[in-house]
C-alpha cells in the first residue's frame, strides 16, 4: 500500500520560468529541504542567499554540450525512480550512492514561446527540452513516493500542504500533480511534433497529437447534463481563446463556440477597407454587413434577421465605439467581441452586467494556415483551415450576361459569408449586407427556400412590401446539383449567382440561369462547413 504522507528531504529544481521561484524555495528551506539545482536556476537561488547544491556535484559529472547533458544520470533518475521500502531498490541505492529525491520542480524550455514568436528552425530545436521531460516522467511514474511540480501556479498549494503536514506531501496531491505532469509533457511533445510535420510539409503525419491547457472549467457543455472545459492550445490567433474578457458572466460552452464562429466570419472583412459586423446564432451567421461605420454595418446586419439576432453574438472587425455600443445593447445580446473598445463604449456596455465583452487586440488573418479538428467515435479528423478567400479566386463568368460592378461586389461579399454558414448554405445579399440566409438543410433547394423565406420575413419586419431578396445576389457554398435550387433563388428575385461550379449538370444550371436572365460566376472553390 502506498504511504499517504511522504516527507520532503530533498528537492531538485530546474526551471526556465522563474516566476515565484525564490519565494517557493525559501519555504522549502524553512522545512529543512536540501535544494539541488542546475545552471541558471542554481544561480538565481544562490544570489538570493539560499544554500543550493549544483546537480554536477551530485552526479560527479560536469554539465556539457551547451547544457544538453546535465540531468540524464543514474544519480538523478535513480533518486526519482527508486521505490521507497523496496529492498532491491534500497540495496541498489546504497551500492551506488544514490540518494532519494522527494520533490521535482521543473518547467520546460520555452519551445512554444519560441514557435509563437516565429523563431528560426535552429532556435526552435535548441528550445526542445530533453532532460526536463525525462525527469518529469520518471517522477510522475513514481508518484507514490515523489511529488512533481511543472507549473508555478501550484507553488501556493504545495506551500499550504507542507505547512499543514510539517513538510510532507499527501498521496492524493502527488497523484494530481503526476496527472498534470504527464499531460504537460504530452502537450509539449504534441507542439513539437506538429511543428516538425508543418516544417516537413506533411499534411497527414502517421501520428498526430494535440494538447491544451485548461483556461477554465465550464458550468456545463452543450447541455446541462454534459461536463466541459475550455482548453488553450497556445496558438496566437486572435479570437475567443486569446481575448481579454472586460465584463460579463462566465462564458458558456455554446458562447465560446458561437463567438469563435462570429469572429472568424468577421475576419473575412479587412478593417482597413471597411467596417463590418457579424451577428451569429447557434454558430451560423444570421446577419452580416459592411458599412462606412460600425453602427451602420450593425443596423444593416440586424435587418437581415432581427428575430434570430435576439440572444446572439455580435462580432466587429474594428474598435467598438459608443454609437455602435448604444445600438447593440438595445436588444438582448450574449457576447460582443471586437479587436478593441473605447472607454465610452465600455461604460455603455457596463450597464448590462451579464453582457460579455471580449477584446482580442486584433483580427485573425483569414488567409493564415492552421489546423482544425473534430472528434469522431474512436478517433478524430484533422484538416487544414479553410483559408481560401474570394479575392484570390479565379472567377469565371459562365452565363451570357456579365454581372454589373455592383452585382460583382455583392457576389464577392456573399461568398465571403457563405464560407461561414453551415452546409448546405445559401446566402442572399444586397448592398454589402445579407438579406436572407439558409443554413444546414439536407438539400440545397431547401436552403434556397429558407433563405427566401427569411428575406420575406425581414422585409415584413422592416415594414416593406417587397422581399429583401428582390434585386439581390445569391451565393452557394457548393455547386447546384440541379437547376431547382437556382430557380428557387430566381423566384425570390435574385439577379446574379456565385457558386463553385463542378457539377455534372453545370450545363443545365447555366442554361437555366440564362433563361432567367441571371449573371452567374463560378469560383472553382467549394466552402463546405458541416
Coordinates of C-alpha atoms in Angstrom, one line a residue:
X1 CA 0.0 0.0 0.0
X2 CA 1.3 3.5 -0.9
X3 CA 2.2 5.7 2.0
X4 CA 0.0 8.8 2.3
X5 CA 2.5 11.3 3.7
X6 CA 6.0 11.5 2.3
X7 CA 8.4 13.8 4.0
X8 CA 10.3 16.1 1.6
X9 CA 14.0 15.9 2.4
X10 CA 15.5 16.8 -1.0
X11 CA 14.2 18.8 -3.9
X12 CA 15.6 19.1 -7.4
X13 CA 14.7 22.4 -9.0
X14 CA 15.3 23.3 -12.7
X15 CA 13.1 25.9 -14.2
X16 CA 13.2 28.2 -17.3
X17 CA 10.3 30.2 -15.9
X18 CA 11.5 31.6 -12.6
X19 CA 8.2 33.2 -11.6
X20 CA 7.8 32.8 -7.8
X21 CA 10.9 30.6 -7.7
X22 CA 12.9 32.3 -4.9
X23 CA 9.9 32.6 -2.6
X24 CA 8.9 29.0 -3.1
X25 CA 12.5 27.8 -2.5
X26 CA 12.7 29.8 0.7
X27 CA 9.7 28.0 2.1
X28 CA 11.3 24.7 1.2
X29 CA 14.4 25.7 3.0
X30 CA 12.4 26.6 6.2
X31 CA 11.2 22.9 6.2
X32 CA 14.8 21.7 6.1
X33 CA 14.7 20.6 2.4
X34 CA 18.0 20.2 0.7
X35 CA 18.0 22.2 -2.6
X36 CA 19.7 20.8 -5.7
X37 CA 19.6 22.7 -8.9
X38 CA 21.1 23.4 -12.3
X39 CA 22.6 26.3 -14.3
X40 CA 20.6 29.5 -14.2
X41 CA 18.2 28.2 -11.6
X42 CA 21.0 27.4 -9.2
X43 CA 22.5 30.8 -9.8
X44 CA 19.2 32.6 -9.1
X45 CA 18.8 30.7 -5.8
X46 CA 22.4 31.3 -4.7
X47 CA 22.1 35.0 -5.5
X48 CA 19.0 35.1 -3.3
X49 CA 21.2 33.8 -0.4
X50 CA 19.8 30.2 -0.4
X51 CA 22.1 27.2 0.2
X52 CA 21.8 25.2 -3.1
X53 CA 23.8 22.2 -4.4
X54 CA 24.8 22.0 -8.0
X55 CA 23.5 18.9 -9.8
X56 CA 27.0 18.4 -11.1
X57 CA 28.2 18.0 -7.6
X58 CA 25.5 15.4 -7.0
X59 CA 26.3 13.4 -10.2
X60 CA 30.1 14.0 -10.1
X61 CA 29.7 14.6 -13.8
X62 CA 30.1 18.0 -15.5
X63 CA 27.4 19.8 -17.4
X64 CA 28.4 19.7 -21.1
X65 CA 27.3 20.1 -24.7
X66 CA 25.8 23.6 -24.1
X67 CA 23.7 22.3 -21.3
X68 CA 22.2 19.5 -23.3
X69 CA 23.7 16.9 -20.9
X70 CA 23.3 17.6 -17.1
X71 CA 20.5 15.7 -15.5
X72 CA 20.5 12.5 -17.6
X73 CA 22.3 10.5 -15.0
X74 CA 21.6 7.5 -12.7
X75 CA 22.1 9.5 -9.6
X76 CA 19.2 11.8 -10.7
X77 CA 16.9 9.3 -12.2
X78 CA 17.7 6.7 -9.6
X79 CA 16.8 9.2 -6.9
X80 CA 13.4 9.9 -8.7
X81 CA 12.5 6.3 -9.7
X82 CA 13.6 4.4 -6.6
X83 CA 10.6 2.8 -4.8
X84 CA 10.9 3.5 -1.1
X85 CA 10.8 0.5 1.2
X86 CA 11.6 -1.8 -1.7
X87 CA 14.6 -3.9 -0.6
X88 CA 16.1 -4.3 -4.0
X89 CA 15.8 -0.6 -4.8
X90 CA 17.3 0.3 -1.4
X91 CA 20.2 -2.0 -2.0
X92 CA 20.9 -0.5 -5.4
X93 CA 20.8 3.0 -4.0
X94 CA 23.2 2.0 -1.2
X95 CA 25.6 0.3 -3.5
X96 CA 25.8 3.2 -6.0
X97 CA 25.5 6.1 -3.5
X98 CA 22.1 7.2 -4.9
X99 CA 20.0 9.4 -2.5
X100 CA 16.3 9.8 -3.0
X101 CA 14.7 12.9 -4.5
X102 CA 11.3 13.6 -2.9
X103 CA 10.3 16.7 -4.9
X104 CA 11.0 17.6 -8.5
X105 CA 10.2 21.2 -9.7
X106 CA 10.7 21.5 -13.4
X107 CA 9.2 23.6 -16.2
X108 CA 10.4 23.0 -19.7
X109 CA 12.4 25.0 -22.2
X110 CA 10.1 27.6 -23.8
X111 CA 9.6 25.8 -27.1
X112 CA 6.0 27.0 -27.6
X113 CA 7.1 30.6 -26.9
X114 CA 9.9 30.3 -29.5
X115 CA 7.5 28.9 -32.0
X116 CA 4.9 31.6 -31.3
X117 CA 7.4 34.4 -31.9
X118 CA 8.4 32.9 -35.3
X119 CA 11.9 31.8 -34.2
X120 CA 14.1 30.2 -36.9
X121 CA 14.3 26.4 -37.1
X122 CA 17.6 26.1 -35.3
X123 CA 16.4 28.2 -32.3
X124 CA 13.2 26.1 -32.1
X125 CA 15.3 23.0 -32.0
X126 CA 17.5 24.4 -29.2
X127 CA 14.4 25.1 -27.2
X128 CA 13.4 21.4 -27.2
X129 CA 13.9 20.1 -23.7
X130 CA 15.2 16.6 -23.2
X131 CA 16.3 16.3 -19.6
X132 CA 13.2 18.0 -18.3
X133 CA 10.6 15.7 -19.8
X134 CA 12.7 12.7 -18.8
X135 CA 12.8 13.7 -15.2
X136 CA 9.1 14.7 -15.2
X137 CA 8.1 11.3 -16.5
X138 CA 10.4 9.5 -14.0
X139 CA 9.0 11.4 -11.0
X140 CA 5.4 11.1 -12.3
X141 CA 5.7 7.3 -12.7
X142 CA 7.0 7.1 -9.1
X143 CA 4.3 9.5 -7.7
X144 CA 3.6 7.1 -4.8
X145 CA 6.9 8.5 -3.4
X146 CA 7.8 11.6 -5.4
X147 CA 5.9 14.9 -5.9
X148 CA 6.4 16.7 -9.3
X149 CA 5.6 20.3 -10.0
X150 CA 5.5 21.5 -13.6
X151 CA 3.6 24.8 -13.1
X152 CA 4.4 27.7 -10.8
X153 CA 0.7 28.1 -10.2
X154 CA 0.9 25.1 -8.0
X155 CA 3.6 26.6 -5.7
X156 CA 1.0 28.1 -3.3
X157 CA -1.0 24.9 -3.0
X158 CA 2.2 23.0 -2.1
X159 CA 3.3 25.6 0.4
X160 CA 0.0 25.2 2.2
X161 CA 0.3 21.4 2.2
X162 CA 3.8 21.5 3.5
X163 CA 2.7 23.8 6.3
X164 CA -0.3 21.6 7.2
X165 CA 1.8 18.3 7.2
X166 CA 5.0 19.6 8.7
X167 CA 7.0 19.2 5.5
X168 CA 5.3 16.3 3.8
X169 CA 3.1 15.7 0.7
X170 CA -0.1 13.8 0.5
X171 CA -0.6 10.9 -1.9
X172 CA -3.7 12.5 -3.4
X173 CA -1.7 15.6 -4.2
X174 CA 1.1 13.6 -5.7
X175 CA -1.3 11.8 -8.0
X176 CA -3.0 15.0 -9.1
X177 CA 0.4 16.6 -9.8
X178 CA 1.5 13.5 -11.7
X179 CA -1.6 13.6 -14.0
X180 CA -0.8 17.2 -14.7
X181 CA 2.8 16.5 -15.4
X182 CA 2.1 13.7 -17.9
X183 CA -0.4 16.0 -19.7
X184 CA 2.3 18.7 -19.8
X185 CA 4.9 16.5 -21.5
X186 CA 2.2 15.2 -23.8
X187 CA 1.2 18.7 -24.9
X188 CA 4.8 19.8 -25.2
X189 CA 5.7 16.8 -27.5
X190 CA 2.5 17.4 -29.5
X191 CA 3.6 21.0 -30.2
X192 CA 7.0 19.8 -31.3
X193 CA 5.7 17.0 -33.5
X194 CA 3.1 19.2 -35.2
X195 CA 5.7 21.9 -35.8
X196 CA 8.0 19.3 -37.4
X197 CA 5.2 18.0 -39.5
X198 CA 4.5 21.5 -40.8
X199 CA 8.2 22.1 -41.5
X200 CA 8.3 18.9 -43.5
X201 CA 5.1 19.7 -45.4
X202 CA 3.3 16.5 -44.0
X203 CA -0.4 17.2 -44.1
X204 CA -1.2 13.8 -42.6
X205 CA 1.7 12.5 -40.5
X206 CA 1.4 8.9 -39.3
X207 CA 0.8 10.0 -35.7
X208 CA -0.9 13.3 -34.7
X209 CA -1.3 14.6 -31.2
X210 CA -2.9 17.7 -29.7
X211 CA -2.5 19.2 -26.3
X212 CA -4.2 22.1 -24.4
X213 CA -4.0 23.9 -21.1
X214 CA -7.2 24.4 -19.2
X215 CA -8.4 28.0 -19.4
X216 CA -11.4 27.3 -17.2
X217 CA -13.8 24.6 -16.3
X218 CA -17.2 25.3 -17.7
X219 CA -20.5 25.2 -15.9
X220 CA -21.6 22.5 -18.4
X221 CA -21.3 21.6 -22.1
X222 CA -23.8 22.0 -24.9
X223 CA -26.4 20.8 -22.5
X224 CA -26.7 21.0 -18.7
X225 CA -26.1 17.2 -18.2
X226 CA -22.7 17.4 -20.1
X227 CA -19.5 18.4 -18.4
X228 CA -17.0 20.6 -20.3
X229 CA -13.7 22.5 -20.1
X230 CA -12.2 25.3 -22.2
X231 CA -8.6 24.4 -23.2
X232 CA -6.0 26.6 -24.9
X233 CA -3.5 25.2 -27.4
X234 CA -1.2 28.2 -27.3
X235 CA -1.9 29.3 -30.9
X236 CA -1.6 33.1 -31.0
X237 CA -4.5 33.6 -33.5
X238 CA -6.7 36.5 -32.2
X239 CA -10.0 35.2 -31.1
X240 CA -12.1 34.0 -28.2
X241 CA -9.2 31.9 -26.9
X242 CA -6.8 34.8 -26.6
X243 CA -9.3 37.5 -25.8
X244 CA -9.5 39.6 -22.6
X245 CA -12.9 39.5 -21.0
X246 CA -13.7 43.0 -19.9
X247 CA -17.0 42.2 -18.2
X248 CA -20.0 39.9 -18.0
X249 CA -20.6 36.5 -16.6
X250 CA -18.6 33.4 -17.4
X251 CA -18.7 32.2 -21.0
X252 CA -20.6 29.0 -21.6
X253 CA -19.6 26.2 -23.9
X254 CA -22.0 27.4 -26.5
X255 CA -20.9 31.0 -26.1
X256 CA -17.3 30.0 -26.9
X257 CA -18.3 28.0 -29.9
X258 CA -20.6 30.7 -31.3
X259 CA -18.2 33.6 -30.6
X260 CA -15.4 31.8 -32.4
X261 CA -17.7 31.3 -35.4
X262 CA -18.7 35.0 -35.4
X263 CA -15.1 36.3 -35.1
X264 CA -13.8 34.0 -37.8
X265 CA -16.5 35.2 -40.1
X266 CA -15.9 39.0 -39.5
X267 CA -12.2 38.3 -40.2
X268 CA -13.1 37.9 -43.8
X269 CA -13.6 41.7 -43.9
X270 CA -10.4 43.8 -43.9
X271 CA -10.8 46.5 -41.3
X272 CA -8.6 48.8 -43.3
X273 CA -11.1 48.6 -46.2
X274 CA -14.5 48.6 -44.4
X275 CA -16.3 48.4 -41.1
X276 CA -18.0 45.0 -40.7
X277 CA -20.4 43.4 -38.3
X278 CA -21.4 39.7 -37.9
X279 CA -24.3 38.5 -35.8
X280 CA -24.3 34.8 -35.1
X281 CA -26.9 32.5 -33.6
X282 CA -26.1 28.8 -32.9
X283 CA -22.8 29.0 -34.8
X284 CA -24.5 30.3 -38.0
X285 CA -24.4 34.0 -39.2
X286 CA -27.9 35.4 -39.1
X287 CA -26.8 38.9 -40.3
X288 CA -23.6 40.2 -41.8
X289 CA -22.9 43.6 -43.3
X290 CA -20.3 46.2 -44.3
X291 CA -20.7 49.9 -43.7
X292 CA -18.9 53.2 -43.5
X293 CA -19.2 52.9 -39.7
X294 CA -19.8 50.1 -37.3
X295 CA -23.2 51.4 -36.3
X296 CA -24.2 51.5 -40.0
X297 CA -23.0 47.9 -40.5
X298 CA -24.8 46.7 -37.4
X299 CA -28.1 48.2 -38.5
X300 CA -27.8 46.5 -41.9
X301 CA -26.8 43.2 -40.3
X302 CA -29.6 43.3 -37.8
X303 CA -32.2 44.0 -40.5
X304 CA -31.4 40.6 -42.1
X305 CA -33.0 38.6 -39.3
X306 CA -33.9 40.6 -36.2
X307 CA -35.7 37.7 -34.6
X308 CA -32.7 35.4 -34.7
X309 CA -30.4 38.1 -33.5
X310 CA -32.1 38.2 -30.1
X311 CA -29.7 36.4 -27.7
X312 CA -27.0 36.3 -30.4
X313 CA -23.2 37.0 -30.6
X314 CA -22.0 40.3 -32.2
X315 CA -18.5 40.4 -33.8
X316 CA -16.9 43.5 -35.1
X317 CA -13.7 44.0 -37.1
X318 CA -12.9 47.4 -35.8
X319 CA -12.6 49.1 -32.4
X320 CA -16.0 49.3 -30.7
X321 CA -17.3 52.9 -30.4
X322 CA -20.1 54.4 -28.4
X323 CA -22.5 54.8 -31.3
X324 CA -22.3 51.1 -32.1
X325 CA -22.4 50.1 -28.4
X326 CA -25.6 52.1 -27.9
X327 CA -27.4 50.3 -30.7
X328 CA -26.1 46.8 -29.8
X329 CA -27.4 47.0 -26.2
X330 CA -30.9 47.8 -27.3
X331 CA -31.6 44.1 -27.7
X332 CA -30.5 41.2 -25.6
X333 CA -27.1 40.1 -26.7
X334 CA -24.9 37.3 -25.2
X335 CA -21.4 38.4 -26.3
X336 CA -19.7 41.2 -28.1
X337 CA -16.2 40.5 -29.5
X338 CA -14.0 43.2 -31.1
X339 CA -10.4 44.0 -31.5
X340 CA -10.7 46.9 -29.0
X341 CA -13.2 49.3 -27.4
X342 CA -13.1 52.9 -26.3
X343 CA -13.8 53.9 -22.8
X344 CA -17.3 55.3 -23.5
X345 CA -18.4 52.1 -25.2
X346 CA -17.1 50.0 -22.3
X347 CA -19.1 52.2 -19.9
X348 CA -22.3 51.8 -22.0
X349 CA -21.9 48.0 -22.1
X350 CA -21.1 48.1 -18.4
X351 CA -24.8 48.9 -17.7
X352 CA -25.6 45.4 -18.9
X353 CA -23.8 43.4 -16.2
X354 CA -24.3 40.0 -17.8
X355 CA -23.3 41.0 -21.3
X356 CA -19.8 39.7 -22.0
X357 CA -17.4 42.0 -23.8
X358 CA -14.3 40.4 -25.2
X359 CA -11.3 42.3 -26.7
X360 CA -8.9 40.4 -28.8
X361 CA -6.2 43.0 -29.7
X362 CA -6.5 42.2 -33.4
X363 CA -8.4 40.4 -36.1
X364 CA -7.3 36.9 -37.3
X365 CA -5.9 36.5 -40.8
X366 CA -8.4 34.7 -42.9
X367 CA -5.6 33.6 -45.2
X368 CA -3.4 32.1 -42.5
X369 CA -2.7 28.4 -42.4
X370 CA -3.7 26.3 -39.5
X371 CA -5.4 23.1 -38.4
X372 CA -8.9 22.3 -37.4
X373 CA -10.1 19.1 -35.9
X374 CA -13.2 17.3 -34.5
X375 CA -13.8 14.1 -32.8
X376 CA -15.5 11.0 -34.2
X377 CA -16.1 7.7 -32.4
X378 CA -12.7 6.1 -32.0
X379 CA -10.7 8.9 -33.5
X380 CA -10.6 12.4 -34.8
X381 CA -10.5 14.2 -38.2
X382 CA -7.8 16.8 -38.8
X383 CA -7.6 19.2 -41.7
X384 CA -6.0 22.4 -42.8
X385 CA -8.1 25.5 -42.1
X386 CA -10.2 26.8 -45.0
X387 CA -8.0 29.8 -45.8
X388 CA -9.3 30.3 -49.3
X389 CA -10.6 33.9 -49.9
X390 CA -12.7 35.1 -52.8
X391 CA -10.3 37.9 -53.7
X392 CA -7.7 35.4 -54.7
X393 CA -10.0 33.1 -56.7
X394 CA -10.1 32.9 -60.5
X395 CA -13.7 34.0 -61.1
X396 CA -15.3 32.8 -64.3
X397 CA -18.5 34.3 -65.7
X398 CA -20.3 31.3 -67.3
X399 CA -23.6 33.0 -68.4
X400 CA -24.4 35.2 -71.4
X401 CA -24.9 38.2 -69.1
X402 CA -22.0 39.6 -67.3
X403 CA -22.6 40.8 -63.7
X404 CA -22.6 44.6 -63.2
X405 CA -20.0 46.1 -61.0
X406 CA -22.5 46.4 -58.1
X407 CA -23.5 42.8 -58.5
X408 CA -19.9 41.6 -58.6
X409 CA -19.2 43.4 -55.4
X410 CA -22.2 41.8 -53.7
X411 CA -21.3 38.4 -55.1
X412 CA -17.9 38.6 -53.5
X413 CA -19.4 39.8 -50.3
X414 CA -21.9 36.9 -50.3
X415 CA -19.2 34.3 -51.0
X416 CA -17.2 35.6 -48.0
X417 CA -20.2 35.0 -45.8
X418 CA -21.3 31.6 -47.2
X419 CA -17.9 30.2 -46.2
X420 CA -19.1 30.5 -42.6
X421 CA -22.6 29.2 -42.9
X422 CA -23.3 25.5 -42.2
X423 CA -23.8 23.5 -45.3
X424 CA -26.0 23.3 -47.3
X425 CA -25.6 27.0 -47.3
X426 CA -27.3 29.8 -49.3
X427 CA -26.8 33.5 -48.8
X428 CA -28.7 36.3 -50.4
X429 CA -27.0 39.7 -50.3
X430 CA -27.6 43.2 -51.5
X431 CA -25.7 46.4 -50.8
X432 CA -22.9 44.7 -48.9
X433 CA -25.4 43.1 -46.4
X434 CA -27.0 39.8 -46.1
X435 CA -30.8 39.8 -46.7
X436 CA -31.5 36.1 -46.3
X437 CA -29.5 33.1 -45.1
X438 CA -30.4 29.4 -45.5
X439 CA -28.2 27.1 -43.4
X440 CA -27.8 23.4 -42.6
X441 CA -30.6 22.0 -44.8
X442 CA -30.4 18.5 -46.2
X443 CA -31.0 19.8 -49.8
X444 CA -29.8 22.9 -51.4
X445 CA -33.2 23.8 -52.8
X446 CA -34.5 23.8 -49.2
X447 CA -31.7 26.2 -48.2
X448 CA -32.7 28.4 -51.1
X449 CA -36.3 28.4 -50.0
X450 CA -35.3 29.0 -46.3
X451 CA -33.2 32.0 -47.3
X452 CA -36.0 33.4 -49.4
X453 CA -38.4 33.0 -46.5
X454 CA -36.0 34.8 -44.2
X455 CA -35.7 37.6 -46.7
X456 CA -39.5 37.9 -46.9
X457 CA -39.8 37.9 -43.1
X458 CA -37.1 40.6 -42.8
X459 CA -38.9 42.8 -45.2
X460 CA -42.1 42.4 -43.3
X461 CA -40.3 43.3 -40.0
X462 CA -39.0 46.4 -41.8
X463 CA -42.4 47.4 -43.0
X464 CA -41.6 46.8 -46.6
X465 CA -43.8 45.2 -49.3
X466 CA -41.2 43.5 -51.5
X467 CA -38.9 40.8 -50.2
X468 CA -35.3 41.9 -49.4
X469 CA -34.2 39.2 -51.8
X470 CA -35.6 41.1 -54.8
X471 CA -32.7 42.5 -56.8
X472 CA -30.2 40.7 -54.5
X473 CA -27.5 38.2 -55.5
X474 CA -27.1 34.7 -54.2
X475 CA -24.1 32.6 -53.1
X476 CA -24.0 28.9 -52.7
X477 CA -21.2 27.1 -50.8
X478 CA -21.2 24.2 -53.2
X479 CA -22.4 23.6 -56.7
X480 CA -26.1 23.4 -57.6
X481 CA -26.6 19.7 -58.5
X482 CA -29.8 20.6 -60.3
X483 CA -31.4 23.8 -61.5
X484 CA -34.1 23.7 -58.9
X485 CA -32.1 25.5 -56.2
X486 CA -31.1 28.2 -58.6
X487 CA -34.7 28.5 -59.8
X488 CA -35.9 28.9 -56.2
X489 CA -33.4 31.8 -55.9
X490 CA -34.6 33.3 -59.2
X491 CA -38.2 33.1 -58.0
X492 CA -37.2 35.0 -54.9
X493 CA -35.9 37.8 -57.1
X494 CA -32.1 37.5 -57.3
X495 CA -30.3 38.8 -60.3
X496 CA -26.8 37.2 -60.1
X497 CA -25.3 34.0 -58.7
X498 CA -21.9 32.9 -57.4
X499 CA -21.1 29.2 -56.8
X500 CA -18.2 26.9 -57.1
X501 CA -19.4 25.0 -60.2
X502 CA -18.2 21.5 -61.0
X503 CA -21.5 19.6 -61.2
X504 CA -22.3 17.0 -63.9
X505 CA -25.3 19.2 -64.5
X506 CA -23.5 22.5 -64.8
X507 CA -24.7 23.0 -68.4
X508 CA -28.3 22.6 -67.3
X509 CA -27.8 25.1 -64.4
X510 CA -26.1 27.6 -66.7
X511 CA -28.9 27.2 -69.3
X512 CA -31.5 27.8 -66.5
X513 CA -29.6 31.0 -65.4
X514 CA -29.5 32.2 -69.0
X515 CA -33.2 31.6 -69.4
X516 CA -33.9 33.7 -66.2
X517 CA -31.5 36.5 -67.4
X518 CA -29.2 35.9 -64.5
X519 CA -25.5 36.5 -64.4
X520 CA -23.6 33.6 -62.9
X521 CA -20.0 33.3 -61.7
X522 CA -18.0 30.1 -60.9
X523 CA -15.3 30.3 -58.3
X524 CA -13.8 26.8 -58.6
X525 CA -13.6 26.6 -54.8
X526 CA -16.1 24.9 -52.5
X527 CA -16.8 26.1 -48.9
X528 CA -18.5 23.1 -47.2
X529 CA -18.8 23.7 -43.4
X530 CA -20.5 20.8 -41.7

